[in-house]
Coordinates of C-alpha atoms and ligand atoms in Angstrom, one line a residue:
Chain A
M1 CA -0.1 0.0 0.0
N2 CA 1.2 3.5 -0.9
I3 CA 0.3 6.4 1.3
I4 CA 1.2 9.9 0.0
V5 CA 1.3 12.8 2.6
A6 CA 1.3 16.4 1.3
I7 CA 2.8 18.8 3.7
K8 CA 3.6 22.4 3.8
Q9 CA 5.2 25.0 6.2
V10 CA 3.2 27.8 7.6
P11 CA 4.2 31.0 9.6
D12 CA 4.7 30.2 13.3
L13 CA 2.0 32.2 15.0
V14 CA 4.0 32.6 18.2
E15 CA 5.7 35.3 16.3
G16 CA 4.1 38.7 16.0
L17 CA 2.5 39.2 12.5
E18 CA 3.3 42.3 10.7
I19 CA 1.9 43.5 7.3
D20 CA 4.4 44.3 4.6
S21 CA 4.6 47.5 2.7
S22 CA 2.3 46.4 -0.1
G23 CA -0.3 46.0 2.6
K24 CA -1.3 42.6 0.8
D25 CA 0.9 40.1 2.5
L26 CA 2.7 39.4 5.8
D27 CA 6.0 41.0 6.2
R28 CA 8.0 37.8 5.6
E29 CA 11.4 39.0 6.6
W30 CA 11.2 37.9 10.3
L31 CA 8.6 35.2 10.0
K32 CA 9.6 31.8 11.4
F33 CA 8.1 28.9 9.5
K34 CA 7.0 25.5 10.9
L35 CA 5.3 22.5 9.6
N36 CA 1.4 23.0 9.5
E37 CA 0.3 21.3 12.7
F38 CA -2.5 19.4 10.8
D39 CA 0.1 18.1 8.2
D40 CA 2.0 16.9 11.2
H41 CA -1.1 14.9 12.2
A42 CA -1.5 13.6 8.6
L43 CA 2.1 12.4 8.6
E44 CA 1.7 10.8 11.9
E45 CA -1.4 8.9 10.7
A46 CA 0.4 7.7 7.7
L47 CA 3.2 6.5 9.9
V48 CA 0.8 4.7 12.2
L49 CA -0.7 3.0 9.2
K50 CA 2.7 2.1 7.9
E51 CA 3.3 0.3 11.3
E52 CA 0.1 -1.5 11.0
T53 CA 0.2 -2.4 7.3
G54 CA 3.7 -2.2 6.1
A55 CA 2.6 0.7 3.7
T56 CA 5.2 2.9 2.0
V57 CA 4.8 6.4 3.1
T58 CA 5.8 9.3 0.7
A59 CA 6.0 12.9 1.9
I60 CA 5.7 15.4 -0.7
A61 CA 5.8 19.3 -0.6
L62 CA 5.9 22.1 -3.0
N63 CA 9.5 23.4 -3.2
A64 CA 10.0 26.5 -0.8
D65 CA 12.7 27.9 1.2
G66 CA 13.2 25.8 4.3
I67 CA 11.2 22.8 2.8
D68 CA 14.3 20.6 2.7
K69 CA 14.4 20.6 6.5
I70 CA 10.7 19.8 6.8
L71 CA 11.1 16.8 4.3
F72 CA 14.1 15.4 6.0
T73 CA 12.4 15.7 9.3
A74 CA 9.5 13.6 7.7
A75 CA 12.2 11.1 6.6
A76 CA 13.7 11.0 10.1
K77 CA 10.2 10.2 11.4
G78 CA 9.8 7.3 8.9
A79 CA 8.7 8.5 5.6
D80 CA 10.2 6.2 3.0
R81 CA 10.4 8.7 0.1
I82 CA 10.6 12.5 0.3
I83 CA 9.7 14.5 -2.9
S84 CA 10.0 18.3 -3.6
V85 CA 7.7 19.4 -6.4
T86 CA 9.6 22.0 -8.3
G87 CA 7.9 24.9 -10.3
D88 CA 7.7 28.5 -10.6
F89 CA 6.1 29.2 -7.1
G90 CA 5.9 32.7 -5.6
D91 CA 6.1 33.5 -1.9
V92 CA 2.4 32.9 -1.5
V93 CA 1.0 29.8 -3.4
S94 CA -2.7 29.7 -3.4
S95 CA -4.4 26.4 -2.4
H96 CA -5.8 26.0 -6.0
E97 CA -2.3 26.4 -7.3
A98 CA -0.9 24.0 -4.9
A99 CA -3.6 21.4 -5.6
S100 CA -3.1 21.4 -9.3
A101 CA 0.8 21.2 -9.0
L102 CA 0.6 18.4 -6.4
A103 CA -2.2 16.5 -8.4
S104 CA 0.1 16.7 -11.5
V105 CA 2.8 14.8 -9.5
I106 CA 0.7 12.6 -7.3
S107 CA -1.2 11.3 -10.3
Q108 CA 2.1 9.8 -11.6
L109 CA 2.8 8.0 -8.4
D110 CA 1.2 4.9 -7.0
H111 CA -1.2 5.8 -4.4
D112 CA -3.9 4.1 -2.3
I113 CA -4.4 7.0 0.2
V114 CA -3.5 10.6 -0.2
M115 CA -3.5 12.6 2.9
T116 CA -3.0 16.1 4.0
G117 CA -3.9 18.3 7.0
V118 CA -7.6 19.2 7.3
Q119 CA -6.5 22.9 7.0
A120 CA -3.7 25.4 7.4
V121 CA -3.8 28.9 8.9
D122 CA -3.0 30.5 5.5
D123 CA -5.6 28.7 3.4
R124 CA -7.2 31.9 2.0
D125 CA -8.7 30.1 -1.1
G126 CA -9.8 26.9 0.6
Q127 CA -8.4 23.7 2.1
L128 CA -6.1 21.6 0.0
A129 CA -7.5 18.0 0.7
V130 CA -10.7 18.2 -1.2
L131 CA -9.3 20.7 -3.8
L132 CA -6.6 18.0 -4.5
A133 CA -9.2 15.2 -4.5
H134 CA -11.2 16.8 -7.1
H135 CA -8.1 17.6 -9.3
L136 CA -7.3 14.0 -9.0
K137 CA -10.9 12.9 -9.5
M138 CA -10.8 10.9 -6.4
P139 CA -13.3 10.6 -3.6
H140 CA -12.6 12.4 -0.3
V141 CA -13.3 12.6 3.3
S142 CA -12.1 15.5 5.4
V143 CA -12.1 16.5 9.1
V144 CA -10.9 12.9 9.7
T145 CA -9.9 11.6 13.1
G146 CA -9.4 7.9 12.5
V147 CA -8.3 5.6 9.7
K148 CA -8.4 1.8 9.8
V149 CA -7.4 0.1 6.6
N150 CA -9.0 -3.3 5.9
G151 CA -7.5 -4.7 2.7
S152 CA -8.8 -2.5 -0.2
S153 CA -11.0 -0.3 2.0
A154 CA -10.7 1.8 5.0
T155 CA -13.0 2.7 7.8
I156 CA -12.9 6.5 8.4
T157 CA -14.2 8.5 11.2
K158 CA -15.1 12.2 10.5
E159 CA -15.9 14.7 13.2
Y160 CA -18.9 17.1 13.2
G161 CA -19.7 19.7 15.8
G162 CA -20.8 18.8 19.3
G163 CA -18.6 15.8 19.5
M164 CA -20.6 13.9 16.9
V165 CA -18.8 11.5 14.7
A166 CA -19.7 9.8 11.4
E167 CA -18.2 6.5 10.3
F168 CA -17.7 5.8 6.5
E169 CA -16.4 2.9 4.6
A170 CA -14.2 4.1 1.8
E171 CA -13.0 2.0 -1.2
L172 CA -9.4 2.9 -1.9
P173 CA -7.9 5.0 -3.3
V174 CA -9.2 8.0 -1.3
V175 CA -7.9 11.5 -0.3
L176 CA -8.2 12.3 3.4
G177 CA -8.0 15.7 5.2
I178 CA -6.7 14.8 8.6
Q179 CA -7.8 16.6 11.7
A180 CA -6.1 14.6 14.3
A181 CA -3.9 11.4 14.2
S182 CA -4.7 8.5 16.5
Q183 CA -1.8 9.4 18.6
T184 CA 0.3 12.6 19.3
P185 CA 2.6 13.3 16.4
R186 CA 6.0 11.9 17.2
Y187 CA 9.0 14.0 17.9
V188 CA 12.4 13.4 16.3
P189 CA 15.6 14.9 17.8
V190 CA 17.6 17.1 15.5
A191 CA 20.5 14.7 15.7
K192 CA 18.4 12.1 13.9
V193 CA 17.3 14.7 11.2
R194 CA 21.0 15.5 10.6
Q195 CA 21.8 11.8 10.3
I196 CA 19.1 11.2 7.8
M197 CA 20.2 14.2 5.8
R198 CA 23.4 12.2 5.1
S199 CA 21.6 9.0 4.0
A200 CA 18.3 10.1 2.4
S201 CA 17.8 12.3 -0.5
I202 CA 15.0 14.5 -1.8
E203 CA 13.6 13.6 -5.2
E204 CA 12.8 16.5 -7.3
I205 CA 9.8 16.3 -9.7
A206 CA 8.6 19.1 -11.7
A207 CA 5.0 20.3 -11.5
G208 CA 3.1 19.6 -14.8
G209 CA 0.0 20.9 -16.4
D210 CA -1.1 24.5 -16.3
S211 CA -1.7 25.7 -12.8
A212 CA -4.9 27.0 -11.7
G213 CA -5.1 30.6 -10.2
A214 CA -7.1 31.3 -7.0
G215 CA -9.6 33.2 -9.0
S216 CA -9.5 36.1 -6.5
S217 CA -6.9 38.6 -5.5
V218 CA -5.9 39.9 -2.1
S219 CA -6.9 43.6 -1.7
R220 CA -5.5 44.2 1.7
F221 CA -4.3 42.6 5.0
F222 CA -5.6 44.1 8.2
K223 CA -5.3 43.3 11.9
P224 CA -8.3 42.6 13.8
E225 CA -8.9 45.3 16.3
S226 CA -6.4 44.3 18.9
G227 CA -7.8 44.1 22.5
G228 CA -11.1 45.2 20.8
G229 CA -13.3 43.7 23.6
A230 CA -11.0 43.2 26.4
Q231 CA -10.3 45.6 29.2
M232 CA -6.7 44.8 30.2
I233 CA -5.9 44.0 33.7
E234 CA -2.4 45.4 34.6
G235 CA 0.0 45.0 37.4
S236 CA 1.9 42.1 39.0
A237 CA 0.6 38.6 38.9
A238 CA -0.7 39.1 42.4
D239 CA -2.3 42.4 41.5
Q240 CA -4.0 40.8 38.4
A241 CA -5.2 37.9 40.4
G242 CA -6.5 40.2 43.0
K243 CA -8.4 42.1 40.4
I244 CA -9.8 39.0 38.9
V245 CA -11.2 37.9 42.3
E246 CA -12.6 41.4 42.9
L247 CA -14.4 41.2 39.6
L248 CA -15.9 37.8 40.3
K249 CA -17.2 39.1 43.6
E250 CA -18.6 42.3 42.0
K251 CA -20.4 40.2 39.3
G252 CA -21.7 37.8 41.9
I253 CA -19.9 34.8 40.6
K254 CA -17.7 34.2 43.6
Chain B
M1 CA -26.0 39.7 -8.9
S2 CA -28.1 37.1 -10.6
Q3 CA -28.4 34.5 -7.9
V4 CA -27.1 33.9 -4.5
F5 CA -27.0 30.2 -3.5
V6 CA -26.8 28.9 0.0
I7 CA -25.9 25.3 0.7
T8 CA -27.9 24.4 3.7
E9 CA -26.8 21.9 6.3
H10 CA -28.9 19.6 8.4
I11 CA -28.1 16.7 10.7
N12 CA -30.7 14.3 12.4
G13 CA -33.4 16.2 10.7
Q14 CA -32.5 19.6 12.1
F15 CA -30.8 22.5 10.3
E16 CA -27.6 23.7 11.8
D17 CA -27.6 27.2 13.1
I18 CA -25.1 28.3 10.4
T19 CA -27.9 27.5 7.8
F20 CA -29.8 30.5 9.0
E21 CA -26.8 32.7 9.3
M22 CA -25.8 32.0 5.7
L23 CA -29.5 32.5 4.6
G24 CA -29.5 35.9 6.4
K25 CA -26.2 37.1 4.8
G26 CA -27.4 35.7 1.4
K27 CA -30.5 37.6 1.5
E28 CA -28.8 40.7 2.2
V29 CA -26.4 40.3 -0.8
A30 CA -29.3 39.2 -3.0
S31 CA -31.5 42.2 -2.0
S32 CA -28.9 44.7 -2.5
T33 CA -27.9 43.4 -5.9
G34 CA -31.6 42.8 -7.1
G35 CA -30.9 39.1 -7.3
E36 CA -32.6 36.0 -6.0
L37 CA -31.8 33.9 -3.0
V38 CA -31.8 30.2 -3.7
A39 CA -31.5 27.6 -0.9
V40 CA -30.0 24.3 -1.7
L41 CA -31.4 21.4 0.2
M42 CA -30.1 17.7 -0.2
G43 CA -31.7 14.7 1.6
S44 CA -33.8 11.7 1.4
G45 CA -37.6 12.2 2.0
Q46 CA -36.8 15.5 3.6
K47 CA -38.5 17.9 1.3
D48 CA -40.7 19.2 4.3
L49 CA -37.5 20.8 5.7
A50 CA -37.9 23.4 2.9
S51 CA -40.7 25.1 4.9
Q52 CA -38.1 26.4 7.4
L53 CA -36.2 28.1 4.6
G54 CA -38.8 30.8 4.1
V55 CA -36.2 33.6 3.7
A56 CA -35.2 32.0 0.4
D57 CA -36.9 33.1 -2.8
K58 CA -36.7 29.4 -4.0
V59 CA -35.5 26.1 -2.7
I60 CA -33.8 23.6 -4.9
Y61 CA -34.3 20.2 -3.5
A62 CA -32.4 17.0 -4.5
D63 CA -33.8 13.7 -3.1
H64 CA -31.7 10.5 -3.2
A65 CA -31.3 7.6 -0.7
E66 CA -27.5 8.3 -0.7
L67 CA -28.2 11.8 0.6
A68 CA -30.1 10.7 3.6
N69 CA -27.0 11.2 5.7
F70 CA -24.2 13.5 4.9
N71 CA -21.8 11.7 2.4
P72 CA -18.7 13.7 1.3
E73 CA -18.8 12.0 -2.2
A74 CA -22.6 12.1 -2.7
H75 CA -23.2 15.6 -1.4
S76 CA -20.3 17.1 -3.1
K77 CA -21.3 15.7 -6.4
T78 CA -24.9 16.7 -6.0
A79 CA -24.2 20.2 -4.9
A80 CA -21.6 20.7 -7.7
A81 CA -24.3 19.5 -10.2
I82 CA -26.9 21.9 -8.8
V83 CA -24.5 24.8 -9.0
A84 CA -23.3 23.8 -12.5
A85 CA -26.9 23.8 -13.7
N86 CA -27.5 27.3 -12.5
S87 CA -24.2 29.3 -12.6
P88 CA -24.8 31.5 -9.7
K89 CA -22.3 34.3 -9.0
L90 CA -22.0 33.6 -5.3
V91 CA -22.4 30.2 -3.4
I92 CA -22.4 30.5 0.3
A93 CA -21.5 27.3 2.1
A94 CA -20.4 26.8 5.7
S95 CA -17.0 26.6 7.0
S96 CA -18.0 23.4 8.9
S97 CA -17.2 19.7 8.6
M98 CA -19.7 19.3 5.8
G99 CA -19.1 22.6 4.0
M100 CA -15.4 22.0 4.0
E101 CA -16.0 19.0 1.7
I102 CA -18.7 20.7 -0.5
A103 CA -17.3 24.1 -1.2
P104 CA -13.9 23.1 -2.6
A105 CA -15.7 20.5 -4.6
I106 CA -18.0 23.1 -6.2
S107 CA -14.9 25.4 -6.8
V108 CA -13.0 22.8 -8.8
D109 CA -15.8 21.1 -10.6
C110 CA -17.6 24.4 -11.5
N111 CA -14.5 26.4 -12.0
M112 CA -15.4 29.0 -9.5
S113 CA -13.1 30.8 -7.1
M114 CA -13.3 30.0 -3.3
I115 CA -12.6 32.0 -0.3
A116 CA -12.3 30.2 3.1
Y117 CA -13.0 31.3 6.7
V118 CA -15.2 34.2 5.6
S119 CA -16.2 36.6 8.3
N120 CA -17.8 39.2 6.1
I121 CA -19.1 39.8 2.6
S122 CA -19.7 43.1 1.0
A123 CA -23.2 44.0 -0.1
D124 CA -22.3 43.5 -3.8
G125 CA -20.9 40.1 -2.9
Q126 CA -17.6 41.1 -4.5
T127 CA -15.4 41.6 -1.6
L128 CA -14.9 39.1 1.1
V129 CA -13.0 39.1 4.4
S130 CA -11.3 36.0 5.6
Q131 CA -10.1 35.4 9.2
L132 CA -6.5 33.7 8.7
Y133 CA -3.5 33.0 10.8
G134 CA -5.5 31.6 13.6
G135 CA -7.7 34.7 13.7
K136 CA -4.6 37.0 14.0
M137 CA -5.0 38.6 10.6
N138 CA -7.9 39.6 8.4
V139 CA -7.5 39.4 4.6
E140 CA -9.8 41.0 2.2
S141 CA -10.3 39.4 -1.2
A142 CA -11.7 40.7 -4.4
V143 CA -13.5 38.2 -6.5
E144 CA -12.6 37.9 -10.2
G145 CA -14.2 36.1 -13.1
N146 CA -16.7 33.2 -12.8
G147 CA -18.2 33.6 -9.5
C148 CA -17.2 32.5 -6.1
V149 CA -17.8 30.0 -3.3
A150 CA -17.7 31.7 0.1
C151 CA -17.1 29.4 3.1
V152 CA -18.4 31.4 6.0
L153 CA -17.5 31.0 9.6
P154 CA -20.0 29.9 12.1
G155 CA -21.2 32.9 14.1
A156 CA -20.0 35.4 11.7
F157 CA -23.6 36.5 10.8
S158 CA -26.7 36.8 12.7
G159 CA -29.1 33.9 12.3
D160 CA -32.2 36.0 12.9
A161 CA -32.3 37.6 9.4
G162 CA -32.3 34.0 8.0
Q163 CA -35.4 32.9 10.0
G164 CA -39.1 33.1 9.1
G165 CA -40.4 34.6 5.8
G166 CA -42.6 33.2 3.3
S167 CA -43.2 29.9 1.6
P168 CA -40.7 29.8 -1.3
A169 CA -41.3 27.5 -4.3
V170 CA -39.6 24.2 -4.1
E171 CA -37.9 22.9 -7.2
D172 CA -37.0 19.4 -7.5
F173 CA -33.5 18.6 -8.8
T174 CA -32.7 15.2 -10.1
A175 CA -29.5 14.1 -8.3
P176 CA -26.7 13.1 -10.6
D177 CA -25.8 9.4 -10.9
L178 CA -24.8 8.2 -7.4
S179 CA -24.4 4.5 -8.2
G180 CA -21.1 3.0 -7.4
L181 CA -20.1 5.5 -4.7
K182 CA -16.7 4.7 -3.3
I183 CA -17.7 6.3 0.1
K184 CA -20.4 4.7 2.1
F185 CA -22.0 6.1 5.1
K186 CA -22.0 3.7 8.0
Q187 CA -23.3 5.4 11.1
L188 CA -23.4 8.4 13.4
I189 CA -21.9 8.1 16.7
A190 CA -23.1 10.4 19.4
P191 CA -20.6 11.7 21.9
D192 CA -20.0 10.0 25.2
S193 CA -22.4 11.8 27.6
S194 CA -21.2 10.4 30.8
G195 CA -19.3 12.6 33.2
V196 CA -19.5 16.3 33.5
D197 CA -21.6 18.2 30.9
I198 CA -19.8 21.4 30.3
T199 CA -22.7 22.9 28.5
Q200 CA -24.6 22.9 31.9
Q201 CA -21.7 24.6 34.0
G202 CA -22.1 28.0 35.2
I203 CA -18.2 28.4 35.4
L204 CA -15.6 26.9 33.2
V205 CA -11.9 27.1 33.8
S206 CA -10.7 26.3 30.3
V207 CA -7.1 25.5 29.5
G208 CA -5.2 25.5 26.3
R209 CA -1.9 24.5 24.9
G210 CA -0.2 27.2 27.0
I211 CA -0.4 24.6 29.9
Q212 CA 2.5 22.8 28.1
N213 CA 1.9 19.3 29.5
A214 CA -0.4 17.0 31.4
D215 CA 1.5 17.3 34.6
N216 CA 0.4 20.9 34.9
L217 CA -3.2 20.1 34.8
P218 CA -3.7 19.5 38.6
M219 CA -3.0 23.2 39.3
V220 CA -5.9 24.0 36.8
E221 CA -8.1 21.4 38.5
E222 CA -7.3 22.8 41.9
L223 CA -8.3 26.3 40.6
A224 CA -11.6 25.1 39.1
A225 CA -12.4 23.4 42.4
K226 CA -11.7 26.5 44.4
I227 CA -13.8 28.7 42.0
G228 CA -16.6 26.2 41.9
G229 CA -16.4 25.4 38.3
A230 CA -15.5 22.7 35.9
I231 CA -12.5 22.3 33.8
S232 CA -12.8 22.6 29.9
C233 CA -10.2 23.0 27.3
S234 CA -9.2 23.6 23.6
R235 CA -8.7 21.0 21.1
P236 CA -5.0 20.2 21.4
I237 CA -5.5 19.2 25.0
V238 CA -7.9 16.5 23.9
D239 CA -5.8 15.6 20.9
N240 CA -3.0 14.9 23.3
K241 CA -5.4 12.9 25.3
W242 CA -4.7 14.9 28.5
L243 CA -8.6 15.4 28.9
P244 CA -11.6 13.6 27.5
K245 CA -13.4 14.9 24.3
S246 CA -16.4 15.8 26.4
R247 CA -14.3 18.7 27.8
Q248 CA -13.6 20.4 24.4
V249 CA -15.0 23.7 23.7
G250 CA -15.4 24.8 20.1
K251 CA -16.3 23.8 16.6
S252 CA -15.8 20.1 16.9
G253 CA -16.4 20.1 20.7
L254 CA -19.2 21.7 22.5
K255 CA -20.8 25.2 22.4
V256 CA -20.9 26.6 26.0
K257 CA -22.5 29.6 27.4
P258 CA -21.4 29.8 31.1
K259 CA -21.8 32.8 33.4
F260 CA -18.0 32.9 33.5
Y261 CA -15.3 31.4 31.2
L262 CA -11.7 31.7 32.3
A263 CA -9.4 31.0 29.2
L264 CA -5.9 30.0 30.3
G265 CA -3.2 29.8 27.6
I266 CA -5.8 29.6 24.7
S267 CA -4.8 31.6 21.6
G268 CA -8.4 32.1 20.4
A269 CA -8.5 30.4 17.0
P270 CA -11.8 30.9 15.3
E271 CA -12.7 27.2 15.9
H272 CA -12.4 27.8 19.7
I273 CA -14.2 31.1 19.5
E274 CA -17.1 29.6 17.9
G275 CA -17.8 27.4 21.1
M276 CA -17.5 30.2 23.9
K277 CA -17.9 33.7 22.5
D278 CA -21.5 33.9 24.2
A279 CA -20.2 33.4 27.6
E280 CA -21.6 36.2 29.9
L281 CA -18.1 37.0 31.2
I282 CA -14.9 36.0 29.7
I283 CA -11.5 36.5 31.2
A284 CA -8.4 35.4 29.2
V285 CA -4.9 35.0 30.5
N286 CA -2.3 34.8 27.8
S287 CA 1.4 35.6 27.6
D288 CA 1.0 37.0 24.0
P289 CA -0.5 40.5 24.1
N290 CA -1.7 39.9 20.4
A291 CA -3.5 36.7 21.1
P292 CA -6.9 36.9 19.3
I293 CA -8.7 35.7 22.5
F294 CA -8.3 39.3 23.9
D295 CA -10.6 40.4 21.0
Y296 CA -13.4 38.3 22.5
A297 CA -12.7 38.4 26.2
H298 CA -14.2 41.1 28.4
Y299 CA -11.1 41.2 30.6
G300 CA -7.6 40.3 29.6
V301 CA -4.5 39.5 31.5
V302 CA -1.1 39.4 29.7
G303 CA 0.9 37.3 31.9
D304 CA 2.2 33.8 32.5
L305 CA -0.4 31.4 33.5
F306 CA 2.0 29.6 35.8
D307 CA 2.3 32.8 37.8
I308 CA -1.4 33.8 37.7
I309 CA -3.0 30.4 38.6
P310 CA -1.3 29.9 41.9
E311 CA -2.0 33.6 42.8
L312 CA -5.6 33.2 41.9
T313 CA -6.1 29.9 43.7
G314 CA -4.4 31.5 46.8
K315 CA -6.9 34.4 46.8
L316 CA -10.1 32.5 46.3
Ligands
FAD401 C1 -12.1 21.4 11.6 C2 -11.6 22.0 12.8 C3 -12.2 21.9 14.1 C4 -11.6 22.4 15.2 N1 -12.3 22.4 16.3 C5 -11.8 22.9 17.6 C6 -12.6 23.0 18.8 O1 -13.6 22.5 18.8 N2 -12.0 23.6 19.7 C7 -10.7 24.1 19.8 O2 -10.2 24.7 20.7 N3 -10.0 24.1 18.7 C8 -10.5 23.5 17.5 N4 -9.6 23.5 16.4 C9 -8.2 23.8 16.5 C10 -8.0 25.3 16.4 O3 -7.7 25.6 15.0 C11 -6.7 25.6 17.1 O4 -5.6 24.8 16.7 C12 -6.8 25.4 18.7 O5 -8.0 26.1 19.2 C13 -5.6 25.9 19.4 O6 -5.6 25.7 20.7 P1 -4.9 26.6 21.8 O7 -5.4 27.9 21.7 O8 -4.9 25.8 23.1 O9 -3.4 26.4 21.3 P2 -2.5 27.6 20.6 O10 -3.1 28.2 19.4 O11 -1.2 27.0 20.4 O12 -2.3 28.7 21.9 C14 -1.7 28.6 23.0 C15 -1.8 29.9 23.6 O13 -1.2 29.8 24.9 C16 -0.4 30.9 25.2 N5 0.6 30.6 26.2 C17 1.6 29.8 26.0 N6 2.2 29.7 27.2 C18 1.6 30.5 28.1 C19 1.8 30.8 29.5 N7 2.8 30.1 30.1 N8 1.0 31.6 30.0 C20 0.0 32.1 29.3 N9 -0.2 31.8 28.1 C21 0.5 30.9 27.4 C22 0.3 31.3 23.8 O14 0.6 32.6 23.8 C23 -0.9 30.9 22.8 O15 -1.7 32.1 22.6 C24 -10.2 22.9 15.2 C25 -9.6 22.9 14.0 C26 -10.2 22.4 12.9 C27 -9.4 22.5 11.7
AMP402 N1 6.2 30.0 30.5 C1 5.9 30.8 29.6 N2 5.9 32.2 29.8 C2 5.5 32.9 28.8 N3 5.2 32.7 27.6 C3 5.4 31.3 27.2 C4 5.7 30.3 28.2 N4 5.7 29.1 27.6 C5 5.4 29.3 26.4 N5 5.2 30.6 26.2 C6 4.7 31.2 24.8 O1 3.9 30.3 24.2 C7 4.6 30.0 23.0 C8 4.3 28.6 22.6 O2 4.7 27.7 23.5 P1 5.0 26.1 23.1 O3 3.5 25.6 23.1 O4 5.8 25.7 24.3 O5 5.6 26.1 21.7 C9 6.1 30.3 23.2 O6 6.8 30.4 22.1 C10 6.1 31.5 24.1 O7 5.7 32.6 23.3

């Protein structure tokens, strides 16, 4: 069985976000990037399935600054193949563009399950999993929290609101948008990543076909009104705690 | 704008709140552009649900056994077929578990653009605002070309404007060929209802990833006990299996409306906000002064929860 996991890096939100001089993008100069947390869950679920079924796991990403580290980390975690899709990608790649570029490469690879994170914090024009599925003309299930492979099919759980879950039986191949892996994504020490960088190599495959645009353009970025609602409580931790207790008394809560 | 389509959502025979929020916004755009509001309803033997969609000018109803329960394959095929047959300029879908499968399908299959996490739509339907980067940035997009699918965030629009109204004509739509589906619906599994029901609690002490690891939970539990409330949490705490799913607040967890909600180390991602923004009193503690949670909290404390919690527990 072949599992392909599409992964990407996103800005680390722990950093303050600033708008660049064009007003239409983040100021990328000081941004730190990290693997999209939901892609990390997708990779984890693929690795769990590998352990259960002996599947081959391929991690694939569009080429970008810093992607090599992300791909080598995937290899260090247990991905068998790592692929960087090359092409003329800008700083910002729309989900539609990513879907068509990834589909052009994934369609050439053996695949029983294609997975990616359910969403990413920068998916302005939609989440990748379902876009990718429709480019690949494959069925999809997104917001997935469980995958059990039984021969040529898989039992898949999908989450709704209120803790409600639906169970589906999917004939493979299928595209999945992973919300949460069945276990916390594994951690690999940097030393192991360094080691794998000496033995593993990244395959480069050029994106084919004509890439779709997003069909919309960004007119501006603007910050939500910061502290819009909240009245800030200042002072030392003791002062702040004291004021919270006062407030609770005042409002008859405590 | 010729037509505004709304993809309605229902589960267990009941419309989700977001359906009326979408209809309300859709009505506004349709009215201001001199267009028609069309509600898309998919189901099996559920045509009578259309009577609740009175705000719409028309309901298009597709009936098929495979549409009895949401099926990502059947519903996205059917929705795309309905949209393709009508070519509306704006399709409003929900940023929900169902909508996230339907909207991108329409976008690709009908060659329309798509905008996700939409928190606002201009009256002419051409300018959309998305909440990106975990709620830390708003991005305004201008739609070009063929029409757009907007995936709107639950809670972004009032549901009142989407309620009531007249009795729109219901037009039957023959579902596309749904034989040989690769995805089969098996069952709906209701959440485990044993233990504390956080939706019934007056006070919730809610903890997020800022707590760092499960070993730090006892101090939160101690605080909750002192304050007379229950402990609830954001999604990563449940994904890490530090607390059971029944404690999760938000989009895929529970919607809560306590008298007092204390958010500790929770950033305030839209999926979390969806579940708690209607709490009567929200106080947030976060080390990041730019955390979006402060936009929804009534009172904010910028600080280290590891300092605040013991102080608070000590003073109660
Ligand atoms: C389909 C879908 C459904 C989802 N459903 C839900 C849902 O139901 N509920 C939900 O919560 N999420 C949900 N999410 C996930 C959501 O997108 C966020 O990932 C999640 O809410 C983040 O949780 P958090 O705020 O605890 O973590 P983070 O975003 O990592 O925030 C942690 C915060 O803690 C602060 N912090 C760190 N250390 C300290 C400290 N010492 N003192 C004080 N503050 C500190 C940080 O500044 C940060 O703001 C869903 C996502 C998807 C895709
Ligand atoms: N003890 C702390 N005090 C203040 N801020 C913290 C603390 N721990 C974590 N943070 C902030 O939260 C971010 C996310 O933490 P982590 O979940 O450990 O990656 C860090 O980068 C800090 O900005």
